[in-house]
Short mmCIF file of C-alpha atoms in Angstrom, two decimals:
data_model
loop_
_atom_site.label_atom_id
_atom_site.label_comp_id
_atom_site.label_asym_id
_atom_site.label_seq_id
_atom_site.Cartn_x
_atom_site.Cartn_y
_atom_site.Cartn_z
CA MET A 1489 -14.81 3.96 -34.19
CA SER A 1490 -13.29 0.81 -32.30
CA THR A 1491 -16.40 0.31 -30.50
CA SER A 1492 -18.58 0.50 -33.65
CA LEU A 1493 -16.30 -2.12 -35.32
CA LEU A 1494 -16.48 -4.45 -32.31
CA PHE A 1495 -20.53 -4.04 -32.33
CA GLY A 1496 -20.53 -4.47 -36.03
CA VAL A 1497 -18.43 -7.79 -35.93
CA VAL A 1498 -20.57 -9.22 -33.08
CA ALA A 1499 -23.85 -8.41 -34.79
CA SER A 1500 -22.60 -10.01 -38.00
CA SER A 1501 -20.81 -12.83 -36.49
CA ALA A 1502 -24.44 -14.37 -35.99
CA LEU A 1503 -24.47 -14.61 -39.66
CA VAL A 1504 -21.17 -16.80 -39.86
CA LEU A 1505 -22.28 -18.92 -36.88
CA GLY A 1506 -25.86 -19.65 -38.27
CA ALA A 1507 -24.19 -20.59 -41.61
CA PHE A 1508 -21.73 -22.79 -40.03
CA ILE A 1509 -24.62 -24.55 -38.01
CA GLY A 1510 -26.89 -24.75 -40.99
CA ALA A 1511 -24.33 -25.96 -43.40
CA ARG A 1512 -23.61 -28.95 -41.21
CA PHE A 1513 -26.42 -29.80 -38.79
CA GLU A 1514 -30.22 -29.90 -38.87
CA LEU A 1515 -32.44 -28.98 -36.04
CA PRO A 1516 -35.92 -29.71 -34.73
CA LYS A 1517 -38.56 -27.46 -36.66
CA ARG A 1518 -40.06 -26.23 -33.21
CA LEU A 1519 -36.55 -24.96 -32.06
CA LEU A 1520 -36.23 -23.27 -35.39
CA ALA A 1521 -39.76 -21.71 -34.78
CA ILE A 1522 -38.70 -20.62 -31.27
CA LEU A 1523 -35.75 -19.02 -32.46
CA LEU A 1524 -37.54 -17.02 -35.08
CA SER A 1525 -40.03 -15.82 -32.69
CA PHE A 1526 -37.75 -14.79 -30.09
CA ALA A 1527 -35.92 -12.68 -32.68
CA ALA A 1528 -39.17 -11.27 -33.54
CA GLY A 1529 -39.88 -10.27 -30.08
CA ALA A 1530 -36.48 -8.71 -29.79
CA LEU A 1531 -36.82 -6.68 -32.81
CA ILE A 1532 -40.28 -5.28 -31.61
CA THR A 1533 -38.39 -3.50 -28.77
CA ALA A 1534 -35.38 -2.49 -30.78
CA LEU A 1535 -37.46 -0.75 -33.78
CA THR A 1536 -39.91 0.84 -31.23
CA PHE A 1537 -37.41 2.37 -28.84
CA GLU A 1538 -34.02 2.43 -30.95
CA LEU A 1539 -35.23 3.12 -34.35
CA PHE A 1540 -38.77 4.87 -34.68
CA GLU A 1541 -38.47 6.65 -31.46
CA ASP A 1542 -35.07 8.19 -32.34
CA ALA A 1543 -36.23 8.92 -35.74
CA TYR A 1544 -39.35 10.89 -34.52
CA GLU A 1545 -36.88 12.76 -31.88
CA ARG A 1546 -34.57 13.85 -34.54
CA GLY A 1547 -36.99 14.82 -37.50
CA GLY A 1548 -40.56 14.91 -36.38
CA ILE A 1549 -43.42 12.49 -36.65
CA VAL A 1550 -44.00 13.34 -40.21
CA ARG A 1551 -40.42 12.50 -41.35
CA ALA A 1552 -40.43 9.67 -39.33
CA ALA A 1553 -43.64 8.19 -40.50
CA ILE A 1554 -42.75 8.73 -44.11
CA GLY A 1555 -39.42 7.19 -43.84
CA LEU A 1556 -41.20 4.09 -41.99
CA MET A 1557 -43.78 3.65 -44.69
CA VAL A 1558 -41.13 3.96 -47.31
CA GLY A 1559 -38.96 1.35 -45.66
CA ALA A 1560 -41.96 -1.05 -45.09
CA ILE A 1561 -43.14 -0.56 -49.01
CA VAL A 1562 -39.46 -1.13 -50.47
CA PHE A 1563 -38.79 -4.26 -48.29
CA THR A 1564 -42.26 -5.82 -48.94
CA ALA A 1565 -41.86 -5.10 -52.77
CA LEU A 1566 -38.31 -6.66 -52.65
CA SER A 1567 -39.44 -9.59 -50.51
CA ALA A 1568 -42.11 -10.41 -52.93
CA ILE A 1569 -39.77 -10.42 -55.66
CA LEU A 1570 -37.31 -12.74 -53.78
CA ASP A 1571 -40.20 -15.09 -52.78
CA ARG A 1572 -40.95 -15.53 -56.40
CA TRP A 1573 -37.23 -16.15 -57.23
CA ALA A 1574 -36.85 -18.50 -54.40
CA GLN A 1575 -39.67 -20.90 -55.75
CA PRO A 1576 -38.74 -23.64 -58.11
CA GLY A 1577 -39.13 -23.19 -61.90
CA SER A 1578 -41.49 -20.54 -63.34
CA GLN A 1579 -44.70 -21.44 -61.81
CA ALA A 1580 -45.75 -20.46 -58.22
CA THR A 1581 -45.47 -23.21 -55.75
CA PRO A 1582 -48.64 -24.79 -54.70
CA ALA A 1583 -50.18 -23.46 -51.51
CA ASP A 1584 -49.96 -26.60 -49.44
CA GLU A 1585 -46.26 -26.75 -49.91
CA PHE A 1586 -45.59 -23.67 -47.86
CA ARG A 1587 -47.71 -20.79 -45.96
CA GLY A 1588 -45.08 -18.61 -44.84
CA SER A 1589 -42.21 -16.86 -46.82
CA ALA A 1590 -40.62 -18.97 -49.64
CA LYS A 1591 -37.32 -17.85 -49.16
CA LEU A 1592 -37.22 -18.69 -45.50
CA ASP A 1593 -37.23 -22.38 -46.19
CA THR A 1594 -37.29 -24.13 -42.59
CA ASP A 1595 -37.98 -27.49 -44.09
CA ALA A 1596 -34.41 -27.39 -45.36
CA ALA A 1597 -33.12 -27.06 -41.72
CA ALA A 1598 -35.40 -29.25 -39.91
CA SER A 1599 -34.35 -32.73 -38.75
CA ASP A 1600 -38.03 -33.58 -38.60
CA ARG A 1601 -39.21 -32.81 -42.00
CA PRO A 1602 -37.73 -33.82 -45.24
CA ALA A 1603 -36.62 -30.91 -47.62
CA GLY A 1604 -39.20 -30.27 -50.38
CA LYS A 1605 -38.80 -28.84 -53.66
CA VAL A 1606 -38.60 -25.21 -52.62
CA SER A 1607 -35.43 -26.57 -50.70
CA THR A 1608 -33.78 -28.53 -53.47
CA ARG A 1609 -34.98 -26.93 -56.64
CA GLY A 1610 -35.60 -23.18 -55.96
CA ALA A 1611 -33.20 -20.60 -55.08
CA ALA A 1612 -34.56 -20.15 -51.30
CA GLY A 1613 -31.08 -19.73 -49.78
CA MET A 1614 -29.79 -17.15 -52.28
CA ALA A 1615 -33.03 -15.43 -51.91
CA LEU A 1616 -32.74 -15.21 -48.25
CA LEU A 1617 -29.27 -14.11 -48.40
CA ALA A 1618 -30.18 -11.14 -50.56
CA ALA A 1619 -33.11 -10.31 -47.91
CA VAL A 1620 -31.00 -10.37 -45.00
CA THR A 1621 -28.59 -7.93 -46.67
CA LEU A 1622 -31.39 -5.74 -47.82
CA ASP A 1623 -32.76 -5.46 -44.33
CA GLY A 1624 -29.37 -5.70 -42.53
CA VAL A 1625 -27.99 -2.46 -44.27
CA PRO A 1626 -30.22 -0.07 -42.82
CA GLU A 1627 -30.40 -1.95 -39.59
CA ASN A 1628 -26.76 -1.85 -39.11
CA ILE A 1629 -26.31 1.60 -40.49
CA ALA A 1630 -28.82 2.57 -37.66
CA LEU A 1631 -26.68 0.50 -35.01
CA GLY A 1632 -23.71 2.68 -36.03
CA VAL A 1633 -25.31 5.85 -35.55
CA SER A 1634 -26.48 5.06 -32.08
CA LEU A 1635 -22.92 4.21 -31.29
CA GLY A 1636 -21.47 7.22 -32.77
CA GLU A 1637 -23.69 9.48 -30.85
CA GLY A 1638 -23.17 7.56 -27.74
CA THR A 1639 -26.85 6.59 -27.28
CA GLY A 1640 -26.70 3.03 -26.64
CA GLY A 1641 -27.56 0.47 -28.92
CA LEU A 1642 -27.27 -2.81 -27.01
CA ALA A 1643 -30.99 -3.67 -27.55
CA LEU A 1644 -30.50 -3.09 -31.29
CA LEU A 1645 -27.26 -5.30 -31.22
CA ALA A 1646 -29.22 -8.01 -29.40
CA ALA A 1647 -32.05 -7.94 -31.82
CA ILE A 1648 -29.79 -7.85 -35.05
CA PHE A 1649 -27.89 -10.92 -33.51
CA VAL A 1650 -30.77 -13.18 -32.60
CA SER A 1651 -32.57 -12.42 -36.10
CA ASN A 1652 -29.33 -12.95 -38.10
CA LEU A 1653 -28.66 -16.30 -36.48
CA PRO A 1654 -31.85 -18.45 -37.36
CA GLU A 1655 -31.96 -16.66 -40.81
CA ALA A 1656 -28.43 -17.49 -41.69
CA LEU A 1657 -29.01 -21.14 -40.51
CA VAL A 1658 -32.04 -21.69 -42.68
CA GLY A 1659 -30.46 -19.86 -45.51
CA ALA A 1660 -27.42 -22.01 -45.18
CA SER A 1661 -29.45 -25.21 -44.89
CA SER A 1662 -31.40 -24.47 -47.88
CA MET A 1663 -28.00 -23.89 -50.05
CA ARG A 1664 -26.62 -27.32 -48.64
CA SER A 1665 -30.08 -28.91 -49.85
CA GLN A 1666 -29.27 -27.52 -53.47
CA GLY A 1667 -25.79 -29.09 -53.36
CA ARG A 1668 -23.51 -26.21 -52.54
CA SER A 1669 -20.44 -27.02 -50.53
CA ALA A 1670 -19.88 -25.85 -46.96
CA GLY A 1671 -17.10 -23.77 -47.96
CA SER A 1672 -19.03 -22.04 -50.83
CA ILE A 1673 -21.82 -21.46 -48.09
CA MET A 1674 -19.63 -19.90 -45.45
CA GLY A 1675 -17.87 -17.80 -48.19
CA LEU A 1676 -21.29 -16.14 -49.26
CA TRP A 1677 -22.60 -15.63 -45.74
CA SER A 1678 -19.07 -14.19 -44.77
CA VAL A 1679 -19.17 -11.81 -47.46
CA CYS A 1680 -22.84 -10.56 -46.31
CA ALA A 1681 -21.41 -10.35 -42.63
CA ALA A 1682 -18.45 -8.00 -43.78
CA LEU A 1683 -20.90 -5.96 -45.74
CA LEU A 1684 -22.95 -5.33 -42.68
CA VAL A 1685 -19.60 -4.62 -40.63
CA ILE A 1686 -19.04 -1.65 -42.87
CA ALA A 1687 -22.45 -0.48 -42.80
CA VAL A 1688 -22.13 -0.11 -38.81
CA VAL A 1689 -18.84 1.79 -39.48
CA VAL A 1690 -20.40 4.07 -42.23
CA GLY A 1691 -23.32 4.86 -39.61
CA ALA A 1692 -20.78 5.57 -36.54
CA GLY A 1693 -18.63 7.83 -38.84
CA PRO A 1694 -19.79 9.94 -41.60
CA LEU A 1695 -23.54 9.68 -40.76
CA SER A 1696 -23.01 10.15 -37.01
CA GLY A 1697 -22.18 13.96 -37.43
CA SER A 1698 -25.00 14.66 -39.90
CA ASP A 1699 -28.06 16.72 -39.18
CA PRO A 1700 -30.46 15.09 -36.95
CA ARG A 1701 -33.46 15.60 -39.55
CA THR A 1702 -31.05 14.11 -42.26
CA ILE A 1703 -30.58 10.92 -39.82
CA SER A 1704 -34.12 10.52 -38.74
CA LEU A 1705 -34.74 9.34 -42.52
CA PRO A 1706 -32.58 6.12 -42.58
CA LEU A 1707 -33.77 5.28 -38.78
CA ALA A 1708 -37.23 5.36 -39.88
CA PHE A 1709 -36.69 3.42 -43.12
CA ALA A 1710 -34.72 0.75 -40.95
CA ALA A 1711 -37.81 0.58 -38.71
CA GLY A 1712 -40.20 0.21 -41.57
CA ALA A 1713 -38.18 -2.53 -43.15
CA VAL A 1714 -37.80 -4.42 -39.78
CA ILE A 1715 -41.64 -4.19 -39.38
CA ALA A 1716 -42.27 -5.37 -42.98
CA SER A 1717 -39.79 -8.38 -42.12
CA LEU A 1718 -41.68 -9.22 -38.96
CA ALA A 1719 -45.09 -9.26 -40.65
CA ASP A 1720 -43.99 -10.84 -43.99
CA THR A 1721 -41.31 -13.46 -42.86
CA LEU A 1722 -40.37 -14.16 -39.30
CA MET A 1723 -43.69 -14.06 -37.44
CA PRO A 1724 -45.69 -16.29 -40.22
CA GLU A 1725 -42.95 -18.68 -40.43
CA ALA A 1726 -42.62 -18.96 -36.64
CA PHE A 1727 -46.23 -19.54 -36.05
CA GLU A 1728 -46.68 -22.19 -38.65
CA HIS A 1729 -44.24 -24.42 -37.27
CA GLY A 1730 -44.25 -23.51 -33.63
CA GLY A 1731 -48.00 -22.93 -32.83
CA PRO A 1732 -49.20 -20.81 -30.23
CA ALA A 1733 -46.14 -21.80 -27.83
CA VAL A 1734 -44.31 -19.11 -29.95
CA ALA A 1735 -46.18 -16.38 -28.29
CA LEU A 1736 -44.03 -17.09 -25.06
CA SER A 1737 -40.70 -17.00 -26.83
CA THR A 1738 -41.80 -13.62 -28.59
CA ALA A 1739 -42.54 -12.21 -25.12
CA ALA A 1740 -39.09 -13.32 -23.79
CA GLY A 1741 -37.30 -11.77 -26.85
CA PHE A 1742 -39.14 -8.64 -26.17
CA VAL A 1743 -38.32 -8.53 -22.53
CA LEU A 1744 -34.73 -9.26 -23.01
CA SER A 1745 -34.49 -6.55 -25.68
CA PHE A 1746 -36.45 -4.00 -23.43
CA VAL A 1747 -34.05 -4.59 -20.53
CA LEU A 1748 -31.00 -4.02 -22.65
CA SER A 1749 -32.61 -0.83 -24.10
CA LEU A 1750 -32.77 0.60 -20.45
CA ALA A 1751 -28.76 0.02 -20.15
#
């Protein structure tokens, strides 16, 4: 249990660190894109070898495939709702204002581009906080299950950390653009971090001793949520602001996470 608590704290500490940076500093937009694409590469390895493969081995391909599709559908639907919530007013934001996800508002965190209406008048920061929580709970439960059964989890831990950091940074920056105080921002993201630590402990405790076929469903659900997050949020936003160069950082994230999965 102490190991799962430690892993949970490490994974969720990226949310607090990212919120601290986002509440106080601005970074070049290309650097933000590199961080997002690196996280995407790491998540590709983690969802393949530590989520979906485990789900398949525990429950078979049918159960794993159903769980993955349900996870992808649920996250995609909720993400669409959160994107609409993130936009200012009741009308959709013009297409030329953003091309990626409205809730992942990198303009607010960028030092080389002024914050737009999505940053200052919408609810992008809160929407991204909600998305990170929804996506993070199944991921962290899966991390806890891996730890509880002694099957590693380093690659998943690294992937969660490197994805949490830029998302919290951008979310906190958006909250700052809306006039929230640094203390309020840190408090909100710290609550999210604490919730995700609890998810790891739950996965390592009550769920780790469950029937393998039962565990396969949340593992596959988490894999589906990660795939949806990659396609819906991380990759489009990274490519929009980083261009073709993000291919290299995506590959670097994949290699790092794969090496960790062998440990």
